[in-house]
């Protein structure tokens, strides 16, 4: 695959990839948040992704840490604004401030600790209830290098993810297993979402341009007539928008 994140590239290659994407006008910026219990490896995943580094001892995050990183997807560059949140319970009340408006979230658990998996499920539920309605959620089973101490089977996490409309990967910040792949997969999903939204926006614009004003006939009648007209117009506009390559 030609999809790469900048930690895979030399500085010159990375700059060339960014310039190529910039020349096509396809540079997307997304807010991404990491959530999960303390000591599951959220900061280690981010550090591995952003700087290609791993430290056996990583100090606990206080509040949240902010980093940025880019992923080059052929002619598109996705820039992540990454919020790495603290996992301690006393910081839980701050979490909505960080995931509000996020386009994507990585919910992390430790495969050697089943309690962290249960807590991850609660984070997913909270995101689906209170987060961006179109948020892309990834479930990351971290510390896959410790599989001999495993307490959560990948099949359990896969089934849970499928049932809840999210996607799942096991990762290891220590060995770098699936770390870049996780972020690249999110970038791909966000790019598809942006393109789909672009079609929807063009359809909405078409609706506004082509919809005649309805005569005043009472709020209920107007509402029914407007919904019917909107549905017909939107269907036609979406068909036309779909023929235009984003």
Rosetta silent file (secondary structure, phi, psi, omega in degrees, C-alpha in Angstrom):
SEQUENCE: XXXXXXXXXXXXXXXXXXXXXXXXXXXXXXXXXXXXXXXXXXXXXXXXXXXXXXXXXXXXXXXXXXXXXXXXXXXXXXXXXXXXXXXXXXXXXXXXXXXXXXXXXXXXXXXXXXXXXXXXXXXXXXXXXXXXXXXXXXXXXXXXXXXXXXXXXXXXXXXXXXXXXXXXXXXXXXXXXXXXXXXXXXXXXXXXXXXXXXXXXXXXXXXXXXXXXXXXXXXXXXXXXXXXXXXXXXXXXXXXXXXXXX
SCORE:     score description
SCORE:     0.000 S_00000001
   1 L     0.000  147.612  179.056    0.000    0.000    0.000 S_00000001
   2 L   -92.672    3.285  177.315    1.107    3.553   -0.698 S_00000001
   3 L   -77.403  125.132 -177.916   -0.565    4.826    2.460 S_00000001
   4 E  -139.542  153.255  170.660    2.104    5.938    4.912 S_00000001
   5 E  -104.877  158.884 -167.665    2.391    7.954    8.066 S_00000001
   6 H   -66.293  -21.591  178.022    5.158   10.461    8.425 S_00000001
   7 H   -70.884  -12.711  176.589    7.074    8.461   11.017 S_00000001
   8 H   -85.579  -10.209 -170.416    7.698    5.903    8.221 S_00000001
   9 L  -112.034  155.854  168.027    9.347    8.530    6.005 S_00000001
  10 L   -71.515  165.834 -179.153   12.540   10.479    5.904 S_00000001
  11 H   -59.734  -41.235 -179.087   12.118   14.228    6.335 S_00000001
  12 H   -66.289  -43.100  179.176   12.607   14.772    2.590 S_00000001
  13 H   -64.846  -41.489  179.673   10.113   12.053    1.643 S_00000001
  14 H   -62.246  -44.567  179.637    7.587   13.350    4.131 S_00000001
  15 H   -62.970  -39.847  178.963    7.889   16.895    2.789 S_00000001
  16 H   -64.195  -40.152  179.283    7.509   15.617   -0.775 S_00000001
  17 H   -64.857  -41.819  179.175    4.366   13.678    0.191 S_00000001
  18 H   -64.982  -41.309 -179.662    2.862   16.735    1.871 S_00000001
  19 H   -65.411  -39.965  179.216    3.650   18.955   -1.122 S_00000001
  20 H   -63.002  -43.147  178.863    2.113   16.455   -3.528 S_00000001
  21 H   -67.512  -41.059 -178.891   -1.063   16.299   -1.480 S_00000001
  22 H   -62.645  -35.760 -179.556   -1.162   20.050   -1.016 S_00000001
  23 H   -65.586  -25.343  177.750   -0.907   20.556   -4.782 S_00000001
  24 H   -89.400   -6.538 -178.672   -4.114   18.547   -5.237 S_00000001
  25 L    76.782   13.248 -176.740   -5.898   20.543   -2.546 S_00000001
  26 L  -106.778   75.083  174.634   -6.580   17.404   -0.518 S_00000001
  27 E  -123.173  111.615 -176.814   -5.300   18.187    2.968 S_00000001
  28 E  -109.271  142.544 -179.789   -7.759   17.237    5.680 S_00000001
  29 E  -121.303  129.964 -176.562   -7.408   18.018    9.382 S_00000001
  30 E  -134.521  143.608  172.930   -9.170   15.978   12.046 S_00000001
  31 E   -87.048  130.319  179.898   -9.346   15.986   15.830 S_00000001
  32 E  -129.043  136.589 -178.694   -8.634   12.567   17.341 S_00000001
  33 E  -123.349  143.252  173.812   -8.895   11.640   21.017 S_00000001
  34 E  -107.716  132.384 -178.690   -7.548    8.640   22.946 S_00000001
  35 E  -131.025  153.813  178.944   -9.585    7.308   25.861 S_00000001
  36 E   151.287  170.396 -178.763   -9.128    4.418   28.265 S_00000001
  37 L   -63.870  162.999  175.014   -8.000    3.451   31.732 S_00000001
  38 L   -64.318  142.831  174.345   -4.705    4.544   33.227 S_00000001
  39 L    72.290   15.647  175.113   -1.675    2.429   32.270 S_00000001
  40 L   -85.234  -12.847  176.313   -3.251    0.781   29.210 S_00000001
  41 L   105.748   23.708  179.626   -0.656    2.452   26.979 S_00000001
  42 H   -60.782  -50.841 -178.576   -2.451    5.406   25.394 S_00000001
  43 H   -64.539  -35.884  179.340    0.541    7.725   25.636 S_00000001
  44 H   -66.575  -37.909  176.635    2.879    4.983   24.451 S_00000001
  45 H   -63.077  -45.563 -179.674    0.736    4.417   21.349 S_00000001
  46 H   -63.684  -44.570 -178.921    0.753    8.125   20.540 S_00000001
  47 H   -63.483  -39.169  177.532    4.497    8.427   21.137 S_00000001
  48 H   -64.380  -42.422 -178.681    5.177    5.408   18.922 S_00000001
  49 H   -69.025  -44.610 -173.291    2.974    6.851   16.168 S_00000001
  50 H   -80.716  -41.812 -173.291    4.215   10.435   16.331 S_00000001
  51 H  -118.471   -4.277 -178.745    7.901    9.963   17.133 S_00000001
  52 L    67.785   28.876 -176.573    8.578    6.280   16.585 S_00000001
  53 L  -119.037  156.081  173.092    9.669    5.953   20.219 S_00000001
  54 L  -144.195  133.959  176.506    8.836    3.690   23.142 S_00000001
  55 L  -119.703  131.309 -178.025    9.826    4.016   26.786 S_00000001
  56 L   -58.623  -36.543  176.262    9.442    1.117   29.189 S_00000001
  57 L  -113.517  120.629  179.808    8.377    3.582   31.869 S_00000001
  58 L  -120.619  122.571  179.802    5.947    6.282   30.793 S_00000001
  59 L   -63.460  147.430  178.924    4.756    8.875   33.287 S_00000001
  60 L   -64.778  141.012  177.885    0.998    9.168   33.729 S_00000001
  61 L   -72.644  138.170  176.292   -0.648   11.906   31.707 S_00000001
  62 L  -105.642  114.902 -178.128   -1.993   14.822   33.715 S_00000001
  63 L    74.897  -89.823  177.743   -5.205   16.170   32.181 S_00000001
  64 E  -164.477  155.052  174.546   -4.313   15.677   28.529 S_00000001
  65 E  -118.421  147.936 -177.292   -1.392   15.951   26.115 S_00000001
  66 E  -119.562  129.258  176.622   -1.610   17.378   22.610 S_00000001
  67 E  -140.835  163.972  175.908    0.387   16.186   19.592 S_00000001
  68 E  -129.231  152.597  176.512    0.034   16.285   15.816 S_00000001
  69 E  -159.354  154.253 -178.325    0.927   13.831   13.096 S_00000001
  70 E  -118.760  152.298  174.592    0.143   13.361    9.420 S_00000001
  71 E  -127.742  128.972  178.099   -0.775   10.382    7.267 S_00000001
  72 E   -96.377  120.987  178.370   -0.312   10.442    3.484 S_00000001
  73 E  -116.171   90.383 -178.120   -3.019    8.556    1.579 S_00000001
  74 L    53.352 -108.746 -177.169   -2.013    8.618   -2.080 S_00000001
  75 L   -94.363   11.845 -177.040   -3.081   12.138   -3.179 S_00000001
  76 E  -123.378  140.918  171.792   -4.526   13.058    0.225 S_00000001
  77 E  -114.696  128.106  175.517   -2.877   14.138    3.463 S_00000001
  78 E  -106.854  122.065  177.304   -4.700   13.649    6.744 S_00000001
  79 E  -103.998  121.489  178.447   -3.414   15.729    9.630 S_00000001
  80 E   -94.398  131.023  166.649   -4.361   14.443   13.067 S_00000001
  81 E  -101.103  106.609 -167.224   -4.709   16.767   16.048 S_00000001
  82 E  -102.234  124.566  174.147   -4.293   14.180   18.804 S_00000001
  83 E  -108.548  113.058  179.106   -5.563   14.597   22.348 S_00000001
  84 E   -97.390  106.000 -172.316   -4.111   11.960   24.672 S_00000001
  85 E   -90.051  154.844  176.880   -6.310   12.035   27.772 S_00000001
  86 L   -71.969  144.263 -177.073   -5.479   10.987   31.301 S_00000001
  87 L   -94.879  -11.795 -177.731   -6.945    7.661   32.385 S_00000001
  88 L   -65.524  144.053 -175.624   -7.273    8.287   36.111 S_00000001
  89 H   -57.571  -32.665 -176.429  -10.852    8.453   37.366 S_00000001
  90 H   -67.315  -14.771  178.708  -10.351   11.928   38.836 S_00000001
  91 H   -99.133    1.034 -174.749   -9.908   13.298   35.298 S_00000001
  92 H   -58.124  -39.060 -176.666  -13.022   11.639   33.896 S_00000001
  93 H   -64.471  -18.200  178.850  -15.121   14.780   34.202 S_00000001
  94 H   -85.019  -16.481 -172.953  -12.696   16.550   31.840 S_00000001
  95 H   -55.207  -45.057 -178.806  -13.049   13.949   29.072 S_00000001
  96 H   -57.226  -30.225  178.481  -16.067   15.523   27.306 S_00000001
  97 H   -63.162  -30.422 -177.807  -14.044   18.694   26.831 S_00000001
  98 H   -91.279  -34.725 -179.313  -11.530   16.686   24.791 S_00000001
  99 H   -89.375   -9.304  177.075  -13.809   14.376   22.813 S_00000001
 100 L   -62.920  125.863  179.346  -16.349   17.101   22.002 S_00000001
 101 L    80.828    1.749  179.511  -16.053   17.795   18.286 S_00000001
 102 L   -72.011  137.649  176.730  -13.617   14.913   17.722 S_00000001
 103 L   -82.333  -23.268 -177.469  -13.886   13.237   14.330 S_00000001
 104 E  -148.698  154.440  177.124  -12.310   10.038   15.653 S_00000001
 105 E  -141.113  140.520  171.226  -11.554    8.279   18.922 S_00000001
 106 E  -111.131  117.199  177.372   -9.290    5.401   19.876 S_00000001
 107 E   -99.642  119.221 -170.178  -10.536    3.572   22.951 S_00000001
 108 E  -108.848  138.283  169.761   -7.644    1.599   24.414 S_00000001
 109 E  -133.348  166.924 -179.527   -7.600   -1.373   26.763 S_00000001
 110 E  -101.412  120.566 -175.222   -4.868   -3.690   28.042 S_00000001
 111 L   -65.391  -13.944  179.039   -5.283   -7.275   26.809 S_00000001
 112 L   -93.630    4.044 -176.205   -3.808   -8.530   30.106 S_00000001
 113 L  -138.918  103.885 -175.101   -6.447   -6.763   32.208 S_00000001
 114 H   -66.474  -29.494  178.732  -10.108   -7.597   31.629 S_00000001
 115 H   -60.209  -35.102 -179.570  -11.328   -4.715   33.776 S_00000001
 116 H   -69.543  -28.068  176.060   -9.830   -2.271   31.283 S_00000001
 117 H   -69.099  -43.563  177.293  -11.832   -3.973   28.519 S_00000001
 118 H   -62.365  -39.516  178.748  -15.057   -3.501   30.459 S_00000001
 119 H   -67.636  -35.209  177.324  -14.153    0.121   31.037 S_00000001
 120 H   -60.637  -38.535  177.970  -13.434    0.534   27.327 S_00000001
 121 H   -61.200  -37.603  178.625  -16.995   -0.572   26.610 S_00000001
 122 H   -66.506  -38.056  177.364  -18.250    2.215   28.863 S_00000001
 123 H   -63.833  -42.734  179.301  -16.146    4.750   26.963 S_00000001
 124 H   -60.441  -45.103  179.496  -17.594    3.518   23.653 S_00000001
 125 H   -60.944  -42.255  179.525  -21.118    3.852   25.038 S_00000001
 126 H   -64.652  -42.197  178.802  -20.379    7.369   26.271 S_00000001
 127 H   -63.231  -43.429 -178.582  -18.933    8.408   22.925 S_00000001
 128 H   -68.128  -26.239 -179.871  -21.907    7.019   21.025 S_00000001
 129 H   -87.443  -38.094 -171.185  -24.277    8.812   23.360 S_00000001
 130 H  -118.198  -13.708 -176.655  -22.538   12.158   23.775 S_00000001
 131 L   -83.847 -173.665  174.281  -19.880   12.452   21.066 S_00000001
 132 L   -54.497  128.802 -177.445  -20.037   13.552   17.447 S_00000001
 133 L   -61.230  -23.113  179.733  -22.821   11.481   15.806 S_00000001
 134 L  -103.523   16.992 -174.640  -20.487   10.618   12.914 S_00000001
 135 L   -62.860  138.729  174.114  -17.445    9.878   15.061 S_00000001
 136 E   -89.581  121.414 -177.534  -15.151    7.068   13.891 S_00000001
 137 E  -113.787  127.860  174.739  -14.394    4.823   16.867 S_00000001
 138 E  -115.323  136.613  175.025  -11.518    2.344   16.984 S_00000001
 139 E  -103.371  122.043 -177.189  -11.052   -0.167   19.784 S_00000001
 140 E  -114.744  116.712  173.782   -7.371   -0.944   20.423 S_00000001
 141 E   -89.168   96.694 -172.941   -6.335   -3.970   22.461 S_00000001
 142 E   -85.819  166.224 -179.033   -2.863   -2.841   23.459 S_00000001
 143 L    71.210   38.824  178.931    0.140   -4.813   24.781 S_00000001
 144 H   -64.900  -14.628  175.723   -0.258   -7.652   22.286 S_00000001
 145 H   -70.513  -13.108  179.220    3.407   -8.467   22.974 S_00000001
 146 H  -104.389   39.216 -174.314    2.201   -9.848   26.331 S_00000001
 147 H   -62.232  -24.541  178.779   -0.107  -12.441   24.772 S_00000001
 148 H   -68.127  -17.813  179.049    1.064  -15.115   27.221 S_00000001
 149 H  -107.365   16.467 -174.148   -0.623  -13.062   29.973 S_00000001
 150 L   -58.897  137.597  173.767   -3.744  -12.395   27.964 S_00000001
 151 L  -121.063   -9.803  179.020   -7.085  -11.987   29.769 S_00000001
 152 L  -124.497  118.393  179.525   -9.122  -10.720   26.806 S_00000001
 153 L   -77.228  142.191 -179.834   -9.443  -12.885   23.716 S_00000001
 154 H   -60.228  -30.761  179.145   -9.381  -11.057   20.362 S_00000001
 155 H   -63.306  -35.989  178.222  -12.581  -12.858   19.343 S_00000001
 156 H   -64.148  -45.241 -179.048  -14.424  -11.218   22.262 S_00000001
 157 H   -68.725  -37.330  179.491  -13.266   -7.757   21.243 S_00000001
 158 H   -64.464  -44.981  179.290  -13.987   -8.435   17.557 S_00000001
 159 H   -62.638  -45.124  178.717  -17.531   -9.584   18.309 S_00000001
 160 H   -60.264  -43.728 -178.683  -18.160   -6.586   20.553 S_00000001
 161 H   -63.727  -45.790  178.789  -16.824   -4.213   17.888 S_00000001
 162 H   -60.635  -40.345 -178.826  -18.935   -5.724   15.118 S_00000001
 163 H   -68.024  -23.073 -174.944  -22.031   -5.537   17.302 S_00000001
 164 L  -112.718   10.682  173.270  -21.414   -1.850   18.038 S_00000001
 165 L    68.970   29.463  176.560  -20.387   -0.578   14.611 S_00000001
 166 L  -120.767  175.443  177.338  -16.769    0.188   15.483 S_00000001
 167 E  -121.142  158.666 -167.318  -13.535   -1.419   14.331 S_00000001
 168 E  -131.169  141.249  170.927  -10.911   -3.298   16.285 S_00000001
 169 E  -144.716  144.612  166.939   -7.162   -3.956   16.206 S_00000001
 170 E   -91.474  139.746 -174.661   -4.723   -5.427   18.681 S_00000001
 171 L  -133.214  164.295  169.872   -1.613   -3.287   18.993 S_00000001
 172 E  -141.109  111.737  175.421    1.731   -3.160   20.746 S_00000001
 173 L   -65.705  -29.790 -177.637    3.336    0.196   21.386 S_00000001
 174 L   -67.503  -46.781 -177.636    6.447   -1.681   22.489 S_00000001
 175 L   -98.440   -3.552 -178.597    6.988   -3.609   19.247 S_00000001
 176 L    73.471    9.893 -179.315    5.086   -1.114   17.038 S_00000001
 177 E   -62.038  122.363  175.136    2.715   -3.877   15.921 S_00000001
 178 L    62.363   12.152 -178.913   -0.336   -2.389   14.160 S_00000001
 179 H   -71.551  -56.588  177.878    0.288    1.101   15.553 S_00000001
 180 H   -62.399  -38.560 -179.928    0.716    2.890   12.231 S_00000001
 181 H   -59.403  -36.954  178.856   -1.855    0.572   10.666 S_00000001
 182 H   -62.310  -48.931 -178.165   -4.415    1.681   13.245 S_00000001
 183 H   -69.091  -35.999  177.552   -3.999    5.373   12.490 S_00000001
 184 H   -64.973  -40.900  178.458   -3.900    4.777    8.731 S_00000001
 185 H   -61.708  -40.698  177.459   -7.171    2.810    8.941 S_00000001
 186 H   -64.623  -43.147  179.595   -8.769    5.711   10.816 S_00000001
 187 H   -59.598  -41.792  178.529   -7.444    8.180    8.248 S_00000001
 188 H   -61.832  -45.196 -179.357   -8.971    6.137    5.428 S_00000001
 189 H   -63.725  -40.431  179.479  -12.355    6.031    7.161 S_00000001
 190 H   -67.010  -37.149  177.927  -12.266    9.767    7.820 S_00000001
 191 H   -63.497  -43.401  178.589  -11.367   10.485    4.206 S_00000001
 192 H   -63.674  -39.709  178.633  -14.346    8.429    3.021 S_00000001
 193 H   -63.440  -42.586  179.576  -16.580   10.222    5.517 S_00000001
 194 H   -62.529  -40.760  179.644  -15.362   13.621    4.321 S_00000001
 195 H   -67.317  -40.824  177.781  -16.047   12.677    0.710 S_00000001
 196 H   -62.785  -41.829  178.045  -19.523   11.371    1.577 S_00000001
 197 H   -64.845  -33.636  177.156  -20.244   14.574    3.478 S_00000001
 198 H   -62.186  -41.287  176.884  -19.043   16.524    0.461 S_00000001
 199 H   -65.096  -42.970  179.745  -21.667   14.798   -1.668 S_00000001
 200 H   -63.239  -39.372  179.527  -24.324   15.459    0.977 S_00000001
 201 H   -65.403  -38.382  177.919  -23.287   19.113    1.172 S_00000001
 202 H   -65.709  -37.805  177.897  -23.554   19.449   -2.612 S_00000001
 203 H   -64.881  -42.006  179.028  -27.016   17.887   -2.444 S_00000001
 204 H   -63.322  -39.837  178.409  -28.023   20.308    0.328 S_00000001
 205 H   -64.123  -41.375  177.540  -26.712   23.211   -1.729 S_00000001
 206 H   -61.152  -41.754  178.245  -28.696   21.930   -4.710 S_00000001
 207 H   -58.877  -45.724 -177.530  -31.782   21.732   -2.475 S_00000001
 208 H   -66.212  -36.470 -177.853  -31.395   25.337   -1.381 S_00000001
 209 H   -74.095  -34.195 -169.364  -30.891   26.563   -4.959 S_00000001
 210 H  -103.611  -10.907 -176.085  -33.740   24.611   -6.561 S_00000001
 211 L   -81.515  120.699  176.393  -36.462   24.467   -3.914 S_00000001
 212 L   -73.822  158.008  175.994  -39.292   26.938   -4.532 S_00000001
 213 L   -71.964  134.931  178.788  -40.923   28.722   -1.646 S_00000001
 214 L   -86.702  143.420  177.042  -44.067   26.951   -0.509 S_00000001
 215 L   -67.080  151.727  179.745  -47.267   28.941   -0.021 S_00000001
 216 L   -72.163  117.121  179.781  -48.405   29.459    3.533 S_00000001
 217 L  -134.852   17.904 -176.783  -50.987   26.813    4.339 S_00000001
 218 L   105.357  146.668 -170.868  -50.462   26.213    8.021 S_00000001
 219 H   -60.757  -43.613 -176.157  -47.489   24.829    9.919 S_00000001
 220 H   -67.708  -47.884 -179.723  -48.443   21.139    9.725 S_00000001
 221 H   -61.441  -44.167  178.703  -49.328   21.157    6.034 S_00000001
 222 H   -59.235  -43.614 -177.088  -46.190   23.108    5.204 S_00000001
 223 H   -60.923  -44.679 -179.530  -44.062   20.682    7.190 S_00000001
 224 H   -65.557  -46.923 -178.669  -45.443   17.632    5.351 S_00000001
 225 H   -63.854  -40.702 -178.035  -45.197   19.262    1.932 S_00000001
 226 H   -66.876  -40.903  178.941  -41.703   20.556    2.585 S_00000001
 227 H   -62.509  -40.245  179.688  -40.444   17.172    3.769 S_00000001
 228 H   -64.464  -47.257 -179.690  -41.863   15.521    0.648 S_00000001
 229 H   -64.143  -40.041  179.310  -40.336   18.107   -1.663 S_00000001
 230 H   -62.318  -41.871 -178.475  -37.020   17.951    0.207 S_00000001
 231 H   -63.906  -43.633  179.878  -36.885   14.152   -0.135 S_00000001
 232 H   -64.201  -47.366 -178.511  -37.540   14.273   -3.893 S_00000001
 233 H   -65.497  -44.309 -177.445  -35.015   17.021   -4.487 S_00000001
 234 H   -62.217  -39.924  179.042  -32.376   15.504   -2.212 S_00000001
 235 H   -61.213  -44.922  179.704  -32.662   12.132   -3.955 S_00000001
 236 H   -65.774  -43.018 -178.079  -32.151   13.767   -7.355 S_00000001
 237 H   -67.056  -37.412  178.608  -29.312   15.954   -6.129 S_00000001
 238 H   -64.843  -37.629  177.893  -27.530   13.039   -4.465 S_00000001
 239 H   -62.927  -41.747  179.780  -27.637   11.083   -7.724 S_00000001
 240 H   -69.308  -40.108 -179.253  -26.065   13.999   -9.542 S_00000001
 241 H   -64.138  -34.640 -177.364  -23.516   14.605   -6.777 S_00000001
 242 H   -67.316  -21.280  179.102  -22.490   10.960   -6.863 S_00000001
 243 L   -83.589  -10.447  179.126  -21.466   11.331  -10.508 S_00000001
 244 L   -95.398  120.434 -178.407  -19.032   14.126   -9.604 S_00000001
 245 L   -69.147  124.670 -178.450  -15.682   12.743   -8.414 S_00000001
 246 L   -62.754    0.000    0.000  -14.771   14.380   -5.068 S_00000001
